[in-house]
JSON list of C-alpha atoms in Angstrom, two decimals:
[
{"chain": "A", "resi": 665, "resn": "MET", "atom": "CA", "xyz": [-22.09, -6.52, -14.69]},
{"chain": "A", "resi": 666, "resn": "GLY", "atom": "CA", "xyz": [-22.63, -3.11, -12.97]},
{"chain": "A", "resi": 667, "resn": "ILE", "atom": "CA", "xyz": [-21.72, -1.25, -10.04]},
{"chain": "A", "resi": 668, "resn": "TYR", "atom": "CA", "xyz": [-24.43, -2.77, -7.82]},
{"chain": "A", "resi": 669, "resn": "ASP", "atom": "CA", "xyz": [-22.89, -6.39, -8.43]},
{"chain": "A", "resi": 670, "resn": "PHE", "atom": "CA", "xyz": [-20.09, -5.57, -6.28]},
{"chain": "A", "resi": 671, "resn": "SER", "atom": "CA", "xyz": [-19.56, -5.81, -2.47]},
{"chain": "A", "resi": 672, "resn": "ALA", "atom": "CA", "xyz": [-16.67, -5.00, -0.30]},
{"chain": "A", "resi": 673, "resn": "ARG", "atom": "CA", "xyz": [-16.09, -5.48, 3.44]},
{"chain": "A", "resi": 674, "resn": "ASN", "atom": "CA", "xyz": [-16.36, -2.37, 5.39]},
{"chain": "A", "resi": 675, "resn": "ILE", "atom": "CA", "xyz": [-13.65, -1.01, 7.96]},
{"chain": "A", "resi": 676, "resn": "ARG", "atom": "CA", "xyz": [-15.12, -3.60, 10.61]},
{"chain": "A", "resi": 677, "resn": "GLY", "atom": "CA", "xyz": [-14.90, -6.40, 8.28]},
{"chain": "A", "resi": 678, "resn": "GLN", "atom": "CA", "xyz": [-18.78, -6.77, 7.39]},
{"chain": "A", "resi": 679, "resn": "GLU", "atom": "CA", "xyz": [-19.61, -7.62, 3.73]},
{"chain": "A", "resi": 680, "resn": "VAL", "atom": "CA", "xyz": [-21.63, -4.75, 2.19]},
{"chain": "A", "resi": 681, "resn": "SER", "atom": "CA", "xyz": [-23.36, -5.03, -0.98]},
{"chain": "A", "resi": 682, "resn": "LEU", "atom": "CA", "xyz": [-23.15, -2.03, -3.26]},
{"chain": "A", "resi": 683, "resn": "GLU", "atom": "CA", "xyz": [-26.64, -2.64, -4.19]},
{"chain": "A", "resi": 684, "resn": "GLN", "atom": "CA", "xyz": [-27.72, -0.94, -1.08]},
{"chain": "A", "resi": 685, "resn": "TYR", "atom": "CA", "xyz": [-26.78, 2.13, -2.78]},
{"chain": "A", "resi": 686, "resn": "LYS", "atom": "CA", "xyz": [-29.10, 1.95, -5.65]},
{"chain": "A", "resi": 687, "resn": "GLY", "atom": "CA", "xyz": [-30.67, 5.13, -6.44]},
{"chain": "A", "resi": 688, "resn": "LYS", "atom": "CA", "xyz": [-27.75, 7.24, -4.83]},
{"chain": "A", "resi": 689, "resn": "VAL", "atom": "CA", "xyz": [-25.12, 9.22, -6.44]},
{"chain": "A", "resi": 690, "resn": "LEU", "atom": "CA", "xyz": [-21.70, 7.65, -5.36]},
{"chain": "A", "resi": 691, "resn": "VAL", "atom": "CA", "xyz": [-18.07, 9.06, -4.89]},
{"chain": "A", "resi": 692, "resn": "ILE", "atom": "CA", "xyz": [-15.82, 6.00, -4.78]},
{"chain": "A", "resi": 693, "resn": "VAL", "atom": "CA", "xyz": [-12.23, 7.16, -3.84]},
{"chain": "A", "resi": 694, "resn": "ASN", "atom": "CA", "xyz": [-9.24, 5.05, -2.84]},
{"chain": "A", "resi": 695, "resn": "THR", "atom": "CA", "xyz": [-7.72, 6.82, 0.21]},
{"chain": "A", "resi": 696, "resn": "ALA", "atom": "CA", "xyz": [-4.54, 6.95, 2.37]},
{"chain": "A", "resi": 697, "resn": "SER", "atom": "CA", "xyz": [-3.76, 8.47, 5.87]},
{"chain": "A", "resi": 698, "resn": "LYS", "atom": "CA", "xyz": [-0.19, 9.64, 5.21]},
{"chain": "A", "resi": 699, "resn": "CYS", "atom": "CA", "xyz": [-0.36, 11.19, 1.83]},
{"chain": "A", "resi": 700, "resn": "GLY", "atom": "CA", "xyz": [-0.11, 14.74, 0.66]},
{"chain": "A", "resi": 701, "resn": "PHE", "atom": "CA", "xyz": [-3.61, 14.56, -0.31]},
{"chain": "A", "resi": 702, "resn": "THR", "atom": "CA", "xyz": [-4.93, 13.26, 2.98]},
{"chain": "A", "resi": 703, "resn": "PRO", "atom": "CA", "xyz": [-6.57, 16.63, 3.74]},
{"chain": "A", "resi": 704, "resn": "GLN", "atom": "CA", "xyz": [-9.02, 15.76, 1.05]},
{"chain": "A", "resi": 705, "resn": "TYR", "atom": "CA", "xyz": [-10.75, 13.58, 3.79]},
{"chain": "A", "resi": 706, "resn": "ALA", "atom": "CA", "xyz": [-12.11, 16.94, 5.24]},
{"chain": "A", "resi": 707, "resn": "GLU", "atom": "CA", "xyz": [-13.51, 17.99, 1.76]},
{"chain": "A", "resi": 708, "resn": "LEU", "atom": "CA", "xyz": [-15.09, 14.74, 1.12]},
{"chain": "A", "resi": 709, "resn": "GLN", "atom": "CA", "xyz": [-16.72, 14.89, 4.53]},
{"chain": "A", "resi": 710, "resn": "ARG", "atom": "CA", "xyz": [-17.94, 18.39, 3.87]},
{"chain": "A", "resi": 711, "resn": "LEU", "atom": "CA", "xyz": [-19.45, 17.15, 0.48]},
{"chain": "A", "resi": 712, "resn": "TYR", "atom": "CA", "xyz": [-20.81, 14.34, 2.14]},
{"chain": "A", "resi": 713, "resn": "GLU", "atom": "CA", "xyz": [-22.68, 16.29, 4.88]},
{"chain": "A", "resi": 714, "resn": "LYS", "atom": "CA", "xyz": [-23.96, 18.88, 2.43]},
{"chain": "A", "resi": 715, "resn": "TYR", "atom": "CA", "xyz": [-25.57, 16.50, -0.11]},
{"chain": "A", "resi": 716, "resn": "ARG", "atom": "CA", "xyz": [-26.25, 13.07, 1.72]},
{"chain": "A", "resi": 717, "resn": "ASP", "atom": "CA", "xyz": [-29.73, 14.23, 2.31]},
{"chain": "A", "resi": 718, "resn": "GLN", "atom": "CA", "xyz": [-30.36, 14.49, -1.35]},
{"chain": "A", "resi": 719, "resn": "GLY", "atom": "CA", "xyz": [-28.82, 11.26, -2.00]},
{"chain": "A", "resi": 720, "resn": "LEU", "atom": "CA", "xyz": [-24.96, 11.37, -2.08]},
{"chain": "A", "resi": 721, "resn": "VAL", "atom": "CA", "xyz": [-22.93, 8.68, -0.63]},
{"chain": "A", "resi": 722, "resn": "ILE", "atom": "CA", "xyz": [-19.02, 8.86, -0.52]},
{"chain": "A", "resi": 723, "resn": "LEU", "atom": "CA", "xyz": [-17.28, 5.50, -0.31]},
{"chain": "A", "resi": 724, "resn": "GLY", "atom": "CA", "xyz": [-13.53, 5.47, 0.93]},
{"chain": "A", "resi": 725, "resn": "PHE", "atom": "CA", "xyz": [-11.37, 2.63, 0.08]},
{"chain": "A", "resi": 726, "resn": "PRO", "atom": "CA", "xyz": [-8.10, 2.68, 2.02]},
{"chain": "A", "resi": 727, "resn": "CYS", "atom": "CA", "xyz": [-5.18, 1.48, 0.02]},
{"chain": "A", "resi": 728, "resn": "ASN", "atom": "CA", "xyz": [-1.55, 0.89, 0.87]},
{"chain": "A", "resi": 729, "resn": "GLN", "atom": "CA", "xyz": [-0.17, 0.63, -2.52]},
{"chain": "A", "resi": 730, "resn": "PHE", "atom": "CA", "xyz": [1.14, 4.10, -3.28]},
{"chain": "A", "resi": 731, "resn": "GLY", "atom": "CA", "xyz": [4.22, 4.96, -1.39]},
{"chain": "A", "resi": 732, "resn": "GLY", "atom": "CA", "xyz": [3.14, 2.77, 1.56]},
{"chain": "A", "resi": 733, "resn": "GLN", "atom": "CA", "xyz": [0.86, 5.79, 2.74]},
{"chain": "A", "resi": 734, "resn": "GLU", "atom": "CA", "xyz": [-1.81, 3.63, 4.52]},
{"chain": "A", "resi": 735, "resn": "PRO", "atom": "CA", "xyz": [0.29, 1.38, 6.76]},
{"chain": "A", "resi": 736, "resn": "GLY", "atom": "CA", "xyz": [-1.83, 0.97, 9.75]},
{"chain": "A", "resi": 737, "resn": "SER", "atom": "CA", "xyz": [-4.42, -1.61, 10.64]},
{"chain": "A", "resi": 738, "resn": "ASN", "atom": "CA", "xyz": [-8.06, -1.05, 9.51]},
{"chain": "A", "resi": 739, "resn": "GLU", "atom": "CA", "xyz": [-8.71, -0.02, 13.30]},
{"chain": "A", "resi": 740, "resn": "ASP", "atom": "CA", "xyz": [-6.03, 2.67, 12.77]},
{"chain": "A", "resi": 741, "resn": "VAL", "atom": "CA", "xyz": [-7.46, 3.88, 9.71]},
{"chain": "A", "resi": 742, "resn": "HIS", "atom": "CA", "xyz": [-10.85, 4.24, 11.09]},
{"chain": "A", "resi": 743, "resn": "THR", "atom": "CA", "xyz": [-9.76, 5.93, 14.36]},
{"chain": "A", "resi": 744, "resn": "PHE", "atom": "CA", "xyz": [-7.29, 8.37, 12.19]},
{"chain": "A", "resi": 745, "resn": "CYS", "atom": "CA", "xyz": [-10.26, 9.24, 10.02]},
{"chain": "A", "resi": 746, "resn": "GLN", "atom": "CA", "xyz": [-12.58, 10.00, 12.72]},
{"chain": "A", "resi": 747, "resn": "ILE", "atom": "CA", "xyz": [-10.29, 11.86, 15.22]},
{"chain": "A", "resi": 748, "resn": "ASN", "atom": "CA", "xyz": [-8.61, 14.00, 12.39]},
{"chain": "A", "resi": 749, "resn": "TYR", "atom": "CA", "xyz": [-11.27, 14.68, 9.93]},
{"chain": "A", "resi": 750, "resn": "GLY", "atom": "CA", "xyz": [-14.51, 13.65, 11.38]},
{"chain": "A", "resi": 751, "resn": "VAL", "atom": "CA", "xyz": [-15.13, 11.04, 8.65]},
{"chain": "A", "resi": 752, "resn": "THR", "atom": "CA", "xyz": [-18.78, 9.58, 8.91]},
{"chain": "A", "resi": 753, "resn": "PHE", "atom": "CA", "xyz": [-19.08, 8.33, 5.47]},
{"chain": "A", "resi": 754, "resn": "PRO", "atom": "CA", "xyz": [-18.55, 4.65, 4.80]},
{"chain": "A", "resi": 755, "resn": "LEU", "atom": "CA", "xyz": [-14.75, 3.19, 4.57]},
{"chain": "A", "resi": 756, "resn": "SER", "atom": "CA", "xyz": [-14.01, -0.37, 3.70]},
{"chain": "A", "resi": 757, "resn": "GLU", "atom": "CA", "xyz": [-11.27, -2.35, 4.90]},
{"chain": "A", "resi": 758, "resn": "LYS", "atom": "CA", "xyz": [-7.96, -1.75, 3.24]},
{"chain": "A", "resi": 759, "resn": "ILE", "atom": "CA", "xyz": [-7.75, -3.09, -0.22]},
{"chain": "A", "resi": 760, "resn": "ASP", "atom": "CA", "xyz": [-5.49, -3.15, -3.35]},
{"chain": "A", "resi": 761, "resn": "VAL", "atom": "CA", "xyz": [-6.54, -0.98, -6.41]},
{"chain": "A", "resi": 762, "resn": "LEU", "atom": "CA", "xyz": [-3.93, -2.27, -8.67]},
{"chain": "A", "resi": 763, "resn": "GLY", "atom": "CA", "xyz": [-2.25, -5.64, -9.73]},
{"chain": "A", "resi": 764, "resn": "ASP", "atom": "CA", "xyz": [-3.47, -9.39, -9.61]},
{"chain": "A", "resi": 765, "resn": "ASP", "atom": "CA", "xyz": [-5.09, -8.73, -6.09]},
{"chain": "A", "resi": 766, "resn": "ARG", "atom": "CA", "xyz": [-6.80, -5.67, -7.01]},
{"chain": "A", "resi": 767, "resn": "HIS", "atom": "CA", "xyz": [-10.52, -5.42, -5.66]},
{"chain": "A", "resi": 768, "resn": "PRO", "atom": "CA", "xyz": [-12.94, -6.26, -8.47]},
{"chain": "A", "resi": 769, "resn": "LEU", "atom": "CA", "xyz": [-14.60, -3.01, -8.11]},
{"chain": "A", "resi": 770, "resn": "PHE", "atom": "CA", "xyz": [-11.53, -1.11, -8.98]},
{"chain": "A", "resi": 771, "resn": "ALA", "atom": "CA", "xyz": [-11.04, -3.35, -11.91]},
{"chain": "A", "resi": 772, "resn": "TYR", "atom": "CA", "xyz": [-14.35, -2.53, -13.31]},
{"chain": "A", "resi": 773, "resn": "LEU", "atom": "CA", "xyz": [-13.91, 1.31, -12.44]},
{"chain": "A", "resi": 774, "resn": "THR", "atom": "CA", "xyz": [-10.89, 1.70, -14.17]},
{"chain": "A", "resi": 775, "resn": "ALA", "atom": "CA", "xyz": [-12.38, 0.20, -17.29]},
{"chain": "A", "resi": 776, "resn": "GLN", "atom": "CA", "xyz": [-14.86, 2.68, -17.31]},
{"chain": "A", "resi": 777, "resn": "PRO", "atom": "CA", "xyz": [-13.94, 6.56, -17.20]},
{"chain": "A", "resi": 778, "resn": "PRO", "atom": "CA", "xyz": [-10.56, 6.62, -18.67]},
{"chain": "A", "resi": 779, "resn": "PHE", "atom": "CA", "xyz": [-7.44, 8.19, -17.40]},
{"chain": "A", "resi": 780, "resn": "GLU", "atom": "CA", "xyz": [-7.29, 11.39, -19.15]},
{"chain": "A", "resi": 781, "resn": "GLY", "atom": "CA", "xyz": [-4.17, 12.65, -17.78]},
{"chain": "A", "resi": 782, "resn": "PHE", "atom": "CA", "xyz": [-3.23, 15.46, -15.51]},
{"chain": "A", "resi": 783, "resn": "ASP", "atom": "CA", "xyz": [-3.73, 19.29, -15.72]},
{"chain": "A", "resi": 784, "resn": "LEU", "atom": "CA", "xyz": [-0.07, 20.15, -16.41]},
{"chain": "A", "resi": 785, "resn": "GLU", "atom": "CA", "xyz": [-0.75, 23.86, -15.59]},
{"chain": "A", "resi": 786, "resn": "ASP", "atom": "CA", "xyz": [-1.32, 23.07, -12.08]},
{"chain": "A", "resi": 787, "resn": "PRO", "atom": "CA", "xyz": [2.06, 22.53, -10.17]},
{"chain": "A", "resi": 788, "resn": "GLY", "atom": "CA", "xyz": [0.89, 19.65, -8.09]},
{"chain": "A", "resi": 789, "resn": "SER", "atom": "CA", "xyz": [-0.51, 17.98, -11.02]},
{"chain": "A", "resi": 790, "resn": "ALA", "atom": "CA", "xyz": [2.70, 18.54, -13.00]},
{"chain": "A", "resi": 791, "resn": "MET", "atom": "CA", "xyz": [4.95, 17.31, -9.98]},
{"chain": "A", "resi": 792, "resn": "LEU", "atom": "CA", "xyz": [2.84, 14.06, -9.93]},
{"chain": "A", "resi": 793, "resn": "HIS", "atom": "CA", "xyz": [2.81, 13.72, -13.59]},
{"chain": "A", "resi": 794, "resn": "LYS", "atom": "CA", "xyz": [6.58, 13.93, -13.75]},
{"chain": "A", "resi": 795, "resn": "MET", "atom": "CA", "xyz": [6.99, 11.37, -10.94]},
{"chain": "A", "resi": 796, "resn": "LEU", "atom": "CA", "xyz": [4.61, 8.72, -12.45]},
{"chain": "A", "resi": 797, "resn": "GLN", "atom": "CA", "xyz": [6.22, 9.28, -15.95]},
{"chain": "A", "resi": 798, "resn": "GLN", "atom": "CA", "xyz": [9.77, 8.33, -14.29]},
{"chain": "A", "resi": 799, "resn": "THR", "atom": "CA", "xyz": [7.95, 5.00, -13.08]},
{"chain": "A", "resi": 800, "resn": "GLY", "atom": "CA", "xyz": [6.06, 4.28, -16.25]},
{"chain": "A", "resi": 801, "resn": "ALA", "atom": "CA", "xyz": [2.86, 4.37, -14.21]},
{"chain": "A", "resi": 802, "resn": "LEU", "atom": "CA", "xyz": [1.19, 6.89, -16.60]},
{"chain": "A", "resi": 803, "resn": "ALA", "atom": "CA", "xyz": [0.26, 4.32, -19.18]},
{"chain": "A", "resi": 804, "resn": "GLY", "atom": "CA", "xyz": [-3.28, 2.55, -19.16]},
{"chain": "A", "resi": 805, "resn": "ASN", "atom": "CA", "xyz": [-6.30, 3.35, -17.18]},
{"chain": "A", "resi": 806, "resn": "ASP", "atom": "CA", "xyz": [-4.97, 2.08, -13.63]},
{"chain": "A", "resi": 807, "resn": "VAL", "atom": "CA", "xyz": [-5.49, 4.09, -10.43]},
{"chain": "A", "resi": 808, "resn": "LYS", "atom": "CA", "xyz": [-2.23, 6.48, -10.62]},
{"chain": "A", "resi": 809, "resn": "TRP", "atom": "CA", "xyz": [-2.32, 7.62, -6.82]},
{"chain": "A", "resi": 810, "resn": "ASN", "atom": "CA", "xyz": [-4.15, 8.06, -3.75]},
{"chain": "A", "resi": 811, "resn": "PHE", "atom": "CA", "xyz": [-7.38, 9.71, -3.79]},
{"chain": "A", "resi": 812, "resn": "THR", "atom": "CA", "xyz": [-8.48, 8.99, -7.29]},
{"chain": "A", "resi": 813, "resn": "LYS", "atom": "CA", "xyz": [-12.13, 9.74, -7.31]},
{"chain": "A", "resi": 814, "resn": "PHE", "atom": "CA", "xyz": [-15.02, 8.14, -9.58]},
{"chain": "A", "resi": 815, "resn": "LEU", "atom": "CA", "xyz": [-18.41, 9.64, -9.74]},
{"chain": "A", "resi": 816, "resn": "ILE", "atom": "CA", "xyz": [-21.25, 7.37, -10.13]},
{"chain": "A", "resi": 817, "resn": "ASP", "atom": "CA", "xyz": [-24.80, 8.44, -11.33]},
{"chain": "A", "resi": 818, "resn": "ARG", "atom": "CA", "xyz": [-28.11, 7.20, -9.53]},
{"chain": "A", "resi": 819, "resn": "ASP", "atom": "CA", "xyz": [-28.23, 4.42, -12.20]},
{"chain": "A", "resi": 820, "resn": "GLY", "atom": "CA", "xyz": [-24.94, 2.97, -11.08]},
{"chain": "A", "resi": 821, "resn": "ASN", "atom": "CA", "xyz": [-23.08, 4.29, -14.24]},
{"chain": "A", "resi": 822, "resn": "PRO", "atom": "CA", "xyz": [-19.60, 5.61, -13.87]},
{"chain": "A", "resi": 823, "resn": "VAL", "atom": "CA", "xyz": [-19.82, 9.16, -15.22]},
{"chain": "A", "resi": 824, "resn": "ARG", "atom": "CA", "xyz": [-16.36, 10.66, -14.67]},
{"chain": "A", "resi": 825, "resn": "ARG", "atom": "CA", "xyz": [-13.06, 9.95, -13.17]},
{"chain": "A", "resi": 826, "resn": "TYR", "atom": "CA", "xyz": [-11.07, 12.73, -11.00]},
{"chain": "A", "resi": 827, "resn": "GLU", "atom": "CA", "xyz": [-7.46, 12.44, -10.39]},
{"chain": "A", "resi": 828, "resn": "SER", "atom": "CA", "xyz": [-5.87, 12.78, -7.07]},
{"chain": "A", "resi": 829, "resn": "THR", "atom": "CA", "xyz": [-4.89, 16.62, -7.69]},
{"chain": "A", "resi": 830, "resn": "VAL", "atom": "CA", "xyz": [-8.73, 17.38, -8.34]},
{"chain": "A", "resi": 831, "resn": "SER", "atom": "CA", "xyz": [-10.01, 18.75, -5.08]},
{"chain": "A", "resi": 832, "resn": "PRO", "atom": "CA", "xyz": [-13.37, 17.22, -3.93]},
{"chain": "A", "resi": 833, "resn": "THR", "atom": "CA", "xyz": [-14.70, 20.71, -3.86]},
{"chain": "A", "resi": 834, "resn": "ASP", "atom": "CA", "xyz": [-14.14, 21.12, -7.51]},
{"chain": "A", "resi": 835, "resn": "MET", "atom": "CA", "xyz": [-16.50, 18.07, -8.16]},
{"chain": "A", "resi": 836, "resn": "GLU", "atom": "CA", "xyz": [-19.34, 19.84, -6.49]},
{"chain": "A", "resi": 837, "resn": "SER", "atom": "CA", "xyz": [-21.19, 21.08, -9.47]},
{"chain": "A", "resi": 838, "resn": "ALA", "atom": "CA", "xyz": [-20.91, 17.58, -11.25]},
{"chain": "A", "resi": 839, "resn": "VAL", "atom": "CA", "xyz": [-22.26, 16.09, -8.04]},
{"chain": "A", "resi": 840, "resn": "GLU", "atom": "CA", "xyz": [-25.08, 18.65, -7.83]},
{"chain": "A", "resi": 841, "resn": "SER", "atom": "CA", "xyz": [-26.05, 17.97, -11.52]},
{"chain": "A", "resi": 842, "resn": "LEU", "atom": "CA", "xyz": [-26.66, 14.21, -10.70]},
{"chain": "A", "resi": 843, "resn": "LEU", "atom": "CA", "xyz": [-28.65, 14.74, -7.50]}
]
């Protein structure tokens, strides 16, 4: 099974096969509108605008499993992203990325590039690490928080996982190397 075997409903509820992105470089990210990392929408949009003509697609998957930070409806999410960040990259309907109801795509992704931990020299990363350590959520390869990003090459292979505290801007050279 590979990335192109999955599908998801877009923000409007229509089923979309990831096969349509064959030959593209993908950044797959779980998102939330009321998170401290929400401003990453702007960086993701800039990355998308800069490289979409070269074959980059950003796929956002809103999720309400981390601190209830995506409480609205799919329409609320769509409106928020357009008004506040001018998001034009594809968004899915809200999904789960953890637990028994986890979307199969995220089960696949979290079995690929492993969780490598946080850069504890970075204050934001150290704070998130400490919070997750207290809840026991650091164990395993599950998504740890909103805005975990997975970089996928043109052949559909997961190449790298970037945790919430990594800015999309810091992924740019890795994206460029795959384009």
